Coordinates of N, CA, C and O in Angstrom, one line a residue:
M1481 N -7.1 -18.4 0.5 CA -7.0 -17.0 0.0 C -7.5 -16.9 -1.6 O -7.2 -17.6 -2.2
S1482 N -8.5 -16.1 -1.9 CA -8.7 -15.8 -3.5 C -7.9 -15.4 -4.1 O -7.3 -13.9 -3.8
W1483 N -7.4 -16.0 -5.0 CA -6.5 -15.3 -5.9 C -6.9 -14.8 -7.3 O -6.2 -14.1 -7.9
T1484 N -8.3 -15.0 -7.6 CA -9.0 -14.5 -8.7 C -9.2 -13.1 -8.9 O -9.6 -12.5 -9.4
R1485 N -9.3 -12.6 -7.1 CA -10.1 -11.2 -6.8 C -8.7 -10.2 -7.4 O -8.9 -8.8 -7.6
W1486 N -7.4 -10.7 -7.8 CA -6.4 -9.6 -7.8 C -6.5 -9.1 -9.4 O -6.6 -10.1 -10.5
A1487 N -6.6 -7.7 -9.6 CA -6.2 -7.6 -10.8 C -5.0 -8.1 -11.7 O -3.9 -8.1 -11.2
G1488 N -5.1 -8.3 -12.8 CA -4.1 -8.5 -13.6 C -4.6 -8.6 -14.9 O -6.1 -7.8 -15.5
G1489 N -3.8 -9.7 -15.9 CA -4.7 -10.1 -17.4 C -6.0 -10.8 -17.0 O -6.9 -11.1 -16.2
D1490 N -6.1 -11.3 -17.9 CA -7.7 -11.9 -18.4 C -7.5 -13.6 -17.5 O -8.6 -14.0 -17.9
R1491 N -6.1 -13.8 -17.6 CA -5.8 -14.9 -17.2 C -4.9 -15.2 -16.1 O -4.7 -16.1 -15.4
A1492 N -4.5 -14.1 -15.5 CA -3.8 -14.2 -14.1 C -3.7 -12.8 -13.5 O -3.8 -11.7 -13.9
P1493 N -3.2 -13.3 -12.2 CA -2.9 -11.7 -11.3 C -1.7 -10.9 -11.8 O -1.0 -11.6 -12.0
A1494 N -2.1 -9.5 -11.1 CA -0.9 -8.9 -11.7 C 0.3 -9.1 -11.1 O 0.0 -10.0 -9.7
L1495 N 1.5 -9.1 -11.7 CA 2.7 -9.5 -10.8 C 3.1 -8.4 -10.0 O 4.2 -8.5 -9.1
T1496 N 3.1 -7.1 -10.2 CA 3.8 -6.1 -9.6 C 2.3 -5.1 -9.0 O 1.4 -5.0 -9.5
N1497 N 2.8 -4.3 -8.2 CA 1.9 -3.2 -7.3 C 0.9 -4.1 -7.2 O -0.7 -3.4 -7.6
N1498 N 0.8 -5.4 -6.6 CA -0.3 -6.1 -6.5 C -0.3 -6.3 -4.8 O 0.7 -7.0 -4.1
R1499 N -1.3 -5.6 -3.8 CA -1.6 -5.7 -2.4 C -1.4 -7.5 -2.1 O -1.0 -7.8 -1.1
G1500 N -2.3 -8.0 -3.1 CA -2.5 -9.4 -2.4 C -1.3 -10.0 -2.7 O -0.9 -10.9 -1.9
M1501 N -0.5 -9.8 -3.9 CA 1.0 -10.6 -3.9 C 1.5 -10.0 -2.4 O 2.7 -10.7 -1.9
R1502 N 1.8 -8.8 -2.1 CA 2.3 -8.1 -1.2 C 2.1 -9.0 0.2 O 2.7 -9.1 1.2
R1503 N 0.9 -9.0 0.6 CA 0.4 -9.9 1.7 C 0.9 -11.6 1.3 O 0.6 -12.2 2.6
S1504 N 1.5 -11.9 0.7 CA 1.4 -13.2 0.4 C 3.0 -13.6 0.5 O 4.1 -12.7 0.6
N1505 N 3.0 -14.8 1.6 CA 4.8 -15.2 1.7 C 5.5 -16.2 0.5 O 4.3 -16.3 -0.8
E1506 N 6.3 -16.1 0.1 CA 7.0 -17.0 -1.0 C 6.6 -18.4 -1.5 O 6.6 -18.5 -2.5
Q1507 N 6.2 -18.8 -0.2 CA 5.6 -20.5 -0.7 C 3.8 -20.2 -1.3 O 3.7 -20.9 -2.0
Q1508 N 3.3 -19.3 -0.8 CA 1.9 -18.9 -1.6 C 2.2 -18.6 -2.7 O 1.4 -19.3 -3.7
I1509 N 3.2 -17.7 -2.8 CA 3.4 -17.3 -4.7 C 3.6 -18.4 -5.2 O 3.6 -18.7 -6.4
A1510 N 4.9 -19.2 -4.6 CA 5.1 -20.5 -5.2 C 3.9 -21.3 -5.5 O 4.0 -21.8 -6.9
D1511 N 3.0 -21.5 -4.8 CA 1.8 -22.5 -4.9 C 1.3 -21.8 -5.9 O 0.3 -22.5 -6.7
L1512 N 1.1 -20.5 -6.1 CA 0.2 -20.1 -7.1 C 0.7 -20.4 -8.5 O -0.1 -20.9 -9.4
I1513 N 2.2 -20.0 -8.8 CA 2.6 -20.7 -10.1 C 2.3 -22.0 -10.6 O 2.4 -22.3 -11.4
K1514 N 2.7 -22.8 -9.2 CA 2.9 -24.3 -9.4 C 1.5 -24.8 -10.1 O 1.5 -25.6 -11.0
N1515 N 0.3 -24.4 -9.3 CA -0.8 -24.5 -9.1 C -1.7 -23.8 -10.2 O -2.8 -24.2 -11.0
G1516 N -1.4 -22.5 -10.9 CA -2.3 -21.8 -11.4 C -3.3 -21.4 -10.8 O -3.7 -21.5 -9.5
T1517 N -4.3 -20.8 -11.3 CA -5.7 -20.6 -10.7 C -7.1 -21.3 -11.7 O -6.8 -21.4 -12.6
R1518 N -7.9 -21.5 -11.1 CA -9.3 -22.1 -11.5 C -9.6 -21.0 -12.6 O -10.1 -19.8 -12.3
G1519 N -9.6 -21.8 -14.2 CA -10.5 -20.7 -15.0 C -9.6 -19.4 -15.4 O -10.0 -18.9 -16.3
G1520 N -8.1 -19.7 -15.0 CA -7.3 -18.5 -15.5 C -6.1 -18.9 -15.6 O -5.5 -19.6 -16.8
M1521 N -5.0 -18.4 -14.8 CA -3.5 -18.4 -14.9 C -3.5 -20.0 -15.3 O -3.6 -21.2 -14.4
P1522 N -2.6 -20.7 -16.3 CA -2.2 -21.8 -16.0 C -1.3 -22.4 -15.1 O -0.7 -21.6 -14.8
A1523 N -1.1 -23.8 -14.8 CA -0.2 -24.1 -13.8 C 1.3 -24.4 -14.5 O 1.2 -24.6 -15.4
F1524 N 2.2 -23.9 -14.0 CA 3.8 -24.2 -14.3 C 4.5 -25.1 -13.5 O 4.7 -24.5 -12.4
P1525 N 4.4 -26.3 -13.8 CA 5.4 -27.3 -13.3 C 6.8 -27.2 -13.2 O 7.4 -27.9 -14.1
L1526 N 7.4 -26.0 -12.5 CA 8.8 -25.8 -12.8 C 9.3 -26.8 -11.5 O 9.0 -27.3 -10.7
P1527 N 11.1 -27.1 -12.1 CA 11.7 -27.6 -11.0 C 11.6 -26.8 -9.6 O 11.5 -25.6 -9.7
E1528 N 11.5 -27.4 -8.6 CA 11.3 -26.7 -7.1 C 12.5 -25.2 -6.8 O 12.0 -24.3 -6.6
K1529 N 13.7 -25.4 -7.2 CA 14.8 -24.5 -7.0 C 14.2 -23.3 -8.2 O 14.3 -22.2 -7.6
E1530 N 13.8 -23.8 -9.2 CA 13.2 -22.7 -9.8 C 11.9 -21.9 -9.7 O 12.0 -20.7 -9.8
L1531 N 11.2 -22.6 -9.3 CA 10.0 -22.2 -8.7 C 10.2 -21.5 -7.4 O 9.7 -20.2 -7.2
L1532 N 10.8 -21.8 -6.3 CA 10.9 -20.6 -5.6 C 11.8 -19.7 -5.6 O 11.8 -18.3 -5.4
S1533 N 12.9 -19.7 -6.7 CA 13.6 -18.4 -7.2 C 12.8 -17.6 -7.7 O 12.4 -16.4 -7.5
L1534 N 11.6 -18.0 -8.5 CA 10.7 -17.3 -9.4 C 9.7 -16.6 -8.2 O 9.3 -15.4 -8.6
A1535 N 9.5 -17.4 -7.2 CA 8.2 -16.8 -6.0 C 8.9 -15.8 -5.3 O 8.5 -14.7 -5.4
R1536 N 10.3 -16.1 -5.1 CA 11.1 -14.6 -4.4 C 11.2 -13.7 -5.3 O 11.2 -12.6 -4.6
W1537 N 11.4 -13.8 -6.3 CA 11.5 -12.7 -7.3 C 10.3 -11.8 -7.4 O 9.9 -10.3 -7.5
V1538 N 9.0 -12.6 -7.6 CA 7.4 -12.2 -7.7 C 7.3 -11.2 -6.3 O 6.8 -10.1 -6.6
R1539 N 7.9 -11.8 -5.3 CA 7.5 -11.2 -4.0 C 8.5 -10.0 -4.0 O 7.9 -9.1 -3.7
S1540 N 9.6 -10.2 -4.0 CA 10.4 -8.8 -4.2 C 10.0 -7.6 -5.1 O 10.2 -6.4 -4.7
L1541 N 9.0 -8.0 -5.8 CA 8.4 -6.8 -6.8 C 7.4 -6.0 -6.2 O 6.6 -4.9 -6.5
N1542 N 7.0 -6.9 -5.1 CA 5.8 -6.2 -4.4 C 5.5 -5.8 -2.5 O 4.8 -5.8 -2.3
M1543 N 7.1 -6.0 -2.6 CA 7.2 -6.1 -0.9 C 7.3 -4.6 -0.5 O 7.7 -3.6 -1.3
S1544 N 6.8 -4.3 0.6 CA 6.3 -3.1 1.4 C 7.9 -2.1 1.3 O 8.6 -3.2 2.1
A1545 N 7.9 -1.0 1.6 CA 9.3 -0.2 2.2 C 9.2 -0.6 3.4 O 10.4 -0.7 3.8
I1546 N 8.3 -0.9 4.4 CA 8.5 -1.5 5.7 C 9.0 -2.8 5.7 O 10.1 -3.1 6.7
D1547 N 8.6 -3.5 4.5 CA 9.6 -4.9 4.8 C 10.9 -4.6 4.1 O 12.0 -5.7 4.6
I1548 N 11.1 -4.0 3.1 CA 12.2 -3.6 2.5 C 13.3 -3.0 3.3 O 14.6 -3.0 3.7
R1549 N 12.8 -2.1 4.4 CA 13.6 -1.2 4.9 C 14.9 -0.5 4.5 O 16.0 -0.6 4.9
P1550 N 14.5 0.4 3.6 CA 15.7 1.0 2.6 C 16.6 1.9 3.8 O 16.3 2.1 4.6
A1551 N 17.3 2.2 3.3 CA 18.9 3.2 4.0 C 18.0 4.2 4.4 O 17.6 4.8 3.2
G1552 N 18.4 4.8 5.2 CA 18.0 6.7 5.7 C 18.1 6.6 6.7 O 18.0 6.0 7.8
D1553 N 18.0 8.3 7.1 CA 17.7 8.3 8.8 C 16.3 8.9 8.9 O 16.0 9.8 8.3
A1554 N 16.0 7.7 9.8 CA 14.3 8.2 9.9 C 14.2 9.4 10.8 O 13.0 9.9 10.6
I1555 N 15.1 9.7 11.7 CA 15.0 11.0 12.3 C 15.0 12.1 11.7 O 13.8 13.1 11.8
A1556 N 15.9 12.2 10.7 CA 16.0 13.6 9.9 C 14.5 13.7 9.2 O 14.3 14.6 8.7
G1557 N 14.0 12.4 8.5 CA 12.8 12.2 7.8 C 12.0 13.0 8.6 O 10.8 13.5 8.1
G1558 N 11.8 12.6 9.7 CA 10.7 13.1 10.4 C 10.6 14.5 10.9 O 9.7 15.4 10.5
Q1559 N 11.9 15.0 11.0 CA 12.1 16.6 11.4 C 11.8 17.3 9.8 O 11.4 18.3 9.7
F1560 N 12.2 16.6 8.6 CA 11.8 17.3 7.4 C 10.2 17.5 7.3 O 9.5 18.0 7.3
F1561 N 9.7 16.1 7.7 CA 8.1 16.0 7.6 C 7.5 17.1 8.1 O 6.2 17.9 7.9
F1562 N 8.0 17.1 9.6 CA 7.1 18.2 10.8 C 7.4 19.5 10.8 O 6.9 20.5 11.1
A1563 N 8.9 19.9 9.9 CA 9.3 21.2 9.8 C 9.6 21.8 8.1 O 8.4 21.8 7.7
K1564 N 10.6 21.8 7.6 CA 11.0 22.3 6.4 C 10.3 21.7 5.5 O 9.7 22.3 4.5
G1565 N 10.2 20.2 5.3 CA 9.3 20.1 4.2 C 7.5 20.6 4.3 O 7.2 20.2 3.2
Q1566 N 7.2 21.0 5.1 CA 5.7 21.4 5.7 C 4.5 20.3 5.5 O 3.4 20.5 4.9
C1567 N 5.1 18.9 5.4 CA 4.3 17.8 5.2 C 3.0 17.6 6.0 O 1.9 17.4 5.6
S1568 N 3.6 18.2 7.5 CA 2.2 18.0 8.5 C 1.4 18.9 8.3 O 0.3 18.8 8.7
N1569 N 1.5 20.0 7.3 CA 0.2 20.9 7.2 C -0.8 20.3 6.7 O -1.9 21.1 6.3
C1570 N -1.0 19.2 6.0 CA -1.7 18.8 5.4 C -1.7 17.0 5.7 O -2.9 16.6 5.7
H1571 N -1.1 16.4 6.0 CA -0.8 14.8 6.6 C -0.6 14.8 8.0 O 0.1 15.7 8.6
M1572 N -1.1 13.7 8.7 CA -0.4 13.1 9.7 C -0.2 12.2 9.8 O -0.2 11.2 9.0
I1573 N 0.7 12.2 11.1 CA 1.2 10.8 11.3 C 1.2 10.3 12.9 O 1.8 11.3 13.6
R1574 N 0.2 9.0 13.0 CA 0.5 8.6 14.2 C -0.1 9.8 15.0 O 0.7 10.3 16.6
G1575 N -1.0 10.8 15.0 CA -1.7 11.8 15.7 C -1.0 12.8 15.4 O -1.7 13.9 15.6
R1576 N 0.1 13.1 14.8 CA 0.5 14.5 14.4 C 0.3 14.9 13.3 O 0.8 14.1 12.5
G1577 N -0.2 16.2 12.8 CA 0.0 16.9 11.7 C -1.7 17.1 11.7 O -2.8 17.3 12.4
K1578 N -2.1 17.7 10.4 CA -3.3 17.9 10.2 C -3.9 16.8 9.1 O -3.2 15.7 8.5
V1579 N -5.2 16.9 9.2 CA -6.2 15.8 8.3 C -6.8 16.5 7.2 O -7.3 16.0 6.4
N1580 N -6.0 17.7 6.4 CA -6.3 18.0 5.0 C -6.1 16.8 3.9 O -6.5 16.8 2.6
G1581 N -4.6 16.2 4.3 CA -4.5 14.9 3.3 C -4.7 13.4 4.2 O -4.9 13.7 5.3
P1582 N -4.4 12.7 3.3 CA -4.5 11.4 4.1 C -3.8 11.2 4.9 O -2.2 11.8 5.0
D1583 N -3.9 10.2 5.8 CA -2.9 10.0 7.3 C -1.6 8.8 6.9 O -2.2 8.3 6.0
L1584 N -0.8 9.5 6.9 CA 0.3 8.6 6.3 C 1.0 7.7 7.2 O 2.3 6.8 7.1
S1585 N 0.4 7.3 8.4 CA 0.8 6.5 9.6 C 1.5 5.2 8.9 O 2.3 4.7 9.5
D1586 N 0.6 4.5 8.0 CA 1.1 3.2 7.6 C 1.2 3.0 6.0 O 1.1 2.1 5.5
I1587 N 1.9 4.5 5.4 CA 2.0 4.4 4.0 C 3.4 3.2 3.9 O 3.1 2.9 2.5
A1588 N 4.4 3.1 4.7 CA 5.3 2.2 4.5 C 5.0 1.0 4.3 O 5.8 0.3 3.6
R1589 N 4.0 0.6 5.1 CA 3.5 -0.7 5.0 C 2.5 -1.1 3.8 O 2.4 -1.9 3.6
K1590 N 2.0 0.0 3.2 CA 1.1 -0.3 2.2 C 1.5 0.2 0.7 O 1.1 0.0 -0.2
S1591 N 2.8 0.6 0.8 CA 3.4 0.9 -0.6 C 4.8 0.4 -1.0 O 5.3 0.1 0.2
T1592 N 5.3 0.1 -2.3 CA 6.3 -0.1 -2.5 C 7.6 1.4 -2.4 O 7.0 2.3 -2.2
V1593 N 8.7 0.9 -2.1 CA 9.9 2.1 -2.2 C 9.5 2.7 -3.9 O 9.8 3.9 -3.8
R1594 N 9.4 2.0 -4.6 CA 9.2 2.9 -5.6 C 7.9 3.8 -5.8 O 8.3 4.9 -6.3
E1595 N 6.8 3.1 -5.6 CA 5.7 4.2 -5.3 C 5.9 5.2 -4.5 O 5.4 6.4 -4.6
L1596 N 6.4 5.0 -3.2 CA 7.0 6.4 -2.2 C 7.8 7.1 -3.0 O 7.3 8.3 -3.0
E1597 N 8.6 6.5 -3.8 CA 9.6 7.7 -4.4 C 8.8 8.5 -5.4 O 9.0 9.8 -6.2
L1598 N 7.7 8.0 -6.3 CA 7.0 8.4 -7.4 C 6.0 9.8 -6.3 O 6.0 10.9 -7.5
V1599 N 5.8 9.0 -5.7 CA 4.8 10.4 -5.2 C 5.8 11.6 -4.1 O 5.2 12.5 -4.7
L1600 N 6.7 11.1 -3.8 CA 7.1 12.1 -3.1 C 8.1 13.2 -4.5 O 8.1 14.3 -4.4
D1601 N 8.2 12.4 -5.5 CA 8.9 13.3 -7.0 C 7.6 14.0 -7.3 O 8.1 15.3 -7.9
N1602 N 6.6 13.5 -7.3 CA 5.2 14.2 -8.2 C 3.9 13.8 -7.0 O 3.3 12.5 -7.7
P1603 N 3.3 14.4 -6.3 CA 2.7 14.1 -5.4 C 1.2 13.7 -6.2 O 0.5 13.1 -5.5
T1604 N 1.0 14.0 -7.4 CA -0.4 13.4 -8.4 C 0.0 12.1 -8.8 O -1.3 12.1 -9.4
S1605 N 1.1 11.8 -9.0 CA 1.3 10.6 -9.9 C 0.9 9.5 -9.3 O 0.5 8.5 -10.1
Q1606 N 0.2 9.3 -8.1 CA -0.4 8.0 -8.0 C -1.8 8.1 -7.5 O -2.7 7.5 -6.7
M1607 N -2.4 9.5 -8.1 CA -3.6 9.6 -7.6 C -4.5 8.6 -8.2 O -4.5 8.1 -9.9
G1608 N -5.5 8.0 -7.8 CA -6.3 7.2 -8.6 C -6.2 5.3 -8.3 O -6.4 4.7 -8.7
I1609 N -4.6 5.5 -7.5 CA -4.5 4.0 -7.5 C -4.4 3.7 -6.1 O -3.9 4.6 -5.2
H1610 N -4.3 2.6 -5.6 CA -4.5 2.3 -4.3 C -5.8 3.4 -3.5 O -5.6 3.5 -2.4
T1611 N -6.8 3.3 -4.0 CA -7.8 4.2 -3.6 C -9.4 3.4 -3.5 O -9.1 2.5 -4.4
T1612 N -10.0 3.8 -2.9 CA -11.5 3.2 -2.6 C -12.6 4.2 -3.6 O -12.1 5.2 -3.4
Q1613 N -13.7 3.5 -3.6 CA -14.6 4.2 -4.1 C -15.0 5.2 -3.4 O -15.6 6.4 -4.0
S1614 N -15.0 5.2 -2.3 CA -15.3 6.4 -1.2 C -14.1 8.0 -1.5 O -14.5 9.0 -0.9
C1615 N -13.0 7.4 -1.9 CA -12.1 8.1 -1.7 C -11.9 9.3 -2.5 O -12.2 8.8 -4.0
P1616 N -11.9 10.8 -2.4 CA -11.7 11.9 -3.7 C -11.0 11.2 -4.4 O -10.0 11.1 -4.4
S1617 N -11.0 11.7 -6.0 CA -10.3 11.3 -7.3 C -9.0 12.2 -7.1 O -7.9 11.7 -7.5
W1618 N -9.1 13.4 -6.3 CA -8.0 14.3 -6.0 C -6.7 13.6 -5.0 O -5.7 14.1 -5.0
A1619 N -7.2 12.6 -4.4 CA -6.4 12.2 -3.0 C -5.6 10.6 -3.4 O -5.9 10.1 -4.4
F1620 N -4.9 10.8 -2.2 CA -4.4 9.1 -2.4 C -4.7 8.6 -1.2 O -4.0 8.8 -0.1
C1621 N -5.3 7.5 -1.1 CA -5.9 6.9 0.0 C -5.7 5.1 -0.3 O -6.5 4.8 -0.3
P1622 N -4.6 5.1 0.5 CA -4.4 3.5 0.1 C -5.4 2.7 1.1 O -5.2 2.8 2.6
D1623 N -5.9 1.9 0.6 CA -6.9 0.7 1.3 C -7.8 1.7 2.5 O -8.8 0.9 3.0
D1624 N -7.8 2.7 2.7 CA -8.8 3.3 3.8 C -9.7 3.9 3.3 O -10.0 4.4 2.2
V1625 N -10.9 3.4 4.0 CA -12.1 4.0 3.9 C -12.0 5.6 4.2 O -11.8 6.0 5.3
W1626 N -12.3 6.4 3.3 CA -12.3 8.4 3.5 C -13.7 8.4 3.7 O -14.7 8.2 2.8
A1627 N -13.9 9.2 4.7 CA -15.2 9.7 5.2 C -14.8 11.0 6.0 O -13.9 10.5 7.2
V1628 N -15.2 12.0 5.9 CA -15.5 12.9 7.0 C -17.1 12.4 7.8 O -17.9 12.6 7.5
V1629 N -16.5 12.5 9.3 CA -17.5 12.8 9.9 C -17.3 13.8 10.8 O -16.5 14.6 11.1
N1630 N -18.9 14.2 11.0 CA -18.8 15.3 12.3 C -19.3 14.8 13.7 O -20.2 13.7 13.6
V1631 N -18.3 15.1 14.5 CA -18.8 14.5 15.8 C -19.0 15.5 16.9 O -18.4 16.8 16.8
R1632 N -20.3 15.4 17.7 CA -20.9 16.4 18.7 C -19.9 16.4 19.9 O -20.3 15.1 20.4
L1633 N -19.5 16.9 20.5 CA -18.5 16.9 21.6 C -19.5 17.4 23.1 O -20.5 17.6 22.7
R1634 N -19.1 17.3 23.9 CA -20.1 17.1 25.3 C -20.3 18.4 25.6 O -21.7 18.9 26.0
N1635 N -19.6 19.6 25.1 CA -20.1 20.6 25.1 C -20.7 21.4 24.1 O -21.2 22.6 24.0
G1636 N -21.3 20.6 23.5 CA -22.3 21.1 22.2 C -21.5 21.4 20.8 O -22.0 21.4 19.9
S1637 N -20.3 21.5 20.9 CA -19.6 22.2 19.7 C -19.4 20.8 18.8 O -19.5 19.6 19.5
T1638 N -19.3 21.0 17.5 CA -18.6 20.3 16.7 C -17.9 20.1 16.0 O -17.0 21.0 15.6
L1639 N -17.0 18.8 15.8 CA -15.8 18.6 15.5 C -15.6 18.0 14.2 O -16.5 16.6 13.9
R1640 N -15.0 18.3 13.0 CA -14.9 17.1 11.9 C -13.7 16.8 11.8 O -13.0 17.1 12.2
A1641 N -13.9 15.2 11.7 CA -12.9 14.3 11.6 C -12.8 13.1 10.6 O -14.1 13.1 9.9
L1642 N -11.7 12.7 10.4 CA -11.7 11.7 9.2 C -11.1 10.4 10.4 O -10.0 9.9 10.5
P1643 N -12.1 9.7 10.6 CA -11.8 8.2 11.4 C -11.1 7.2 10.8 O -10.9 7.0 9.3
E1644 N -10.1 6.8 11.4 CA -9.4 5.5 10.6 C -10.2 4.4 10.6 O -11.0 4.0 11.5
S1645 N -10.0 3.6 9.7 CA -10.8 2.6 9.4 C -10.4 1.5 9.6 O -9.5 1.3 10.0
G1646 N -11.3 0.6 10.1 CA -10.8 -0.9 10.7 C -10.1 -0.8 12.0 O -9.8 -1.7 13.0

């Protein structure tokens, strides 16, 4: 795994809001702290107990909402999304809703609880964060390639779609 590709300072990876860290387990983060990076972050030869404690804390700063499983009523949240909240007028979850905005099926896996709170309080707060070059600047497109395609159906009609990448 390449640690040097992660955004951070000029010598080290970012410790928060870092998808690379989010995909790493505590031991991988401990190894990064202990060994440093080539030409970048220096090694920190901490005692094992402190090293593992620090790695656990850094991992906690990057854990996705799905990993943390915050308290709440998922059924009530779904009802709000598809009814009173009118979220599904723009967004889709698992094929339900519209495609005017990003598909949110995997948003809890790709975002921290804090990132989700920020977006819910102010939907434009995360614009330009977690986006790809092909994602419109007004949108929030976590890691997904944003592309509109025209699909010609057998009956000759055309359907505009946003295919899921990967």
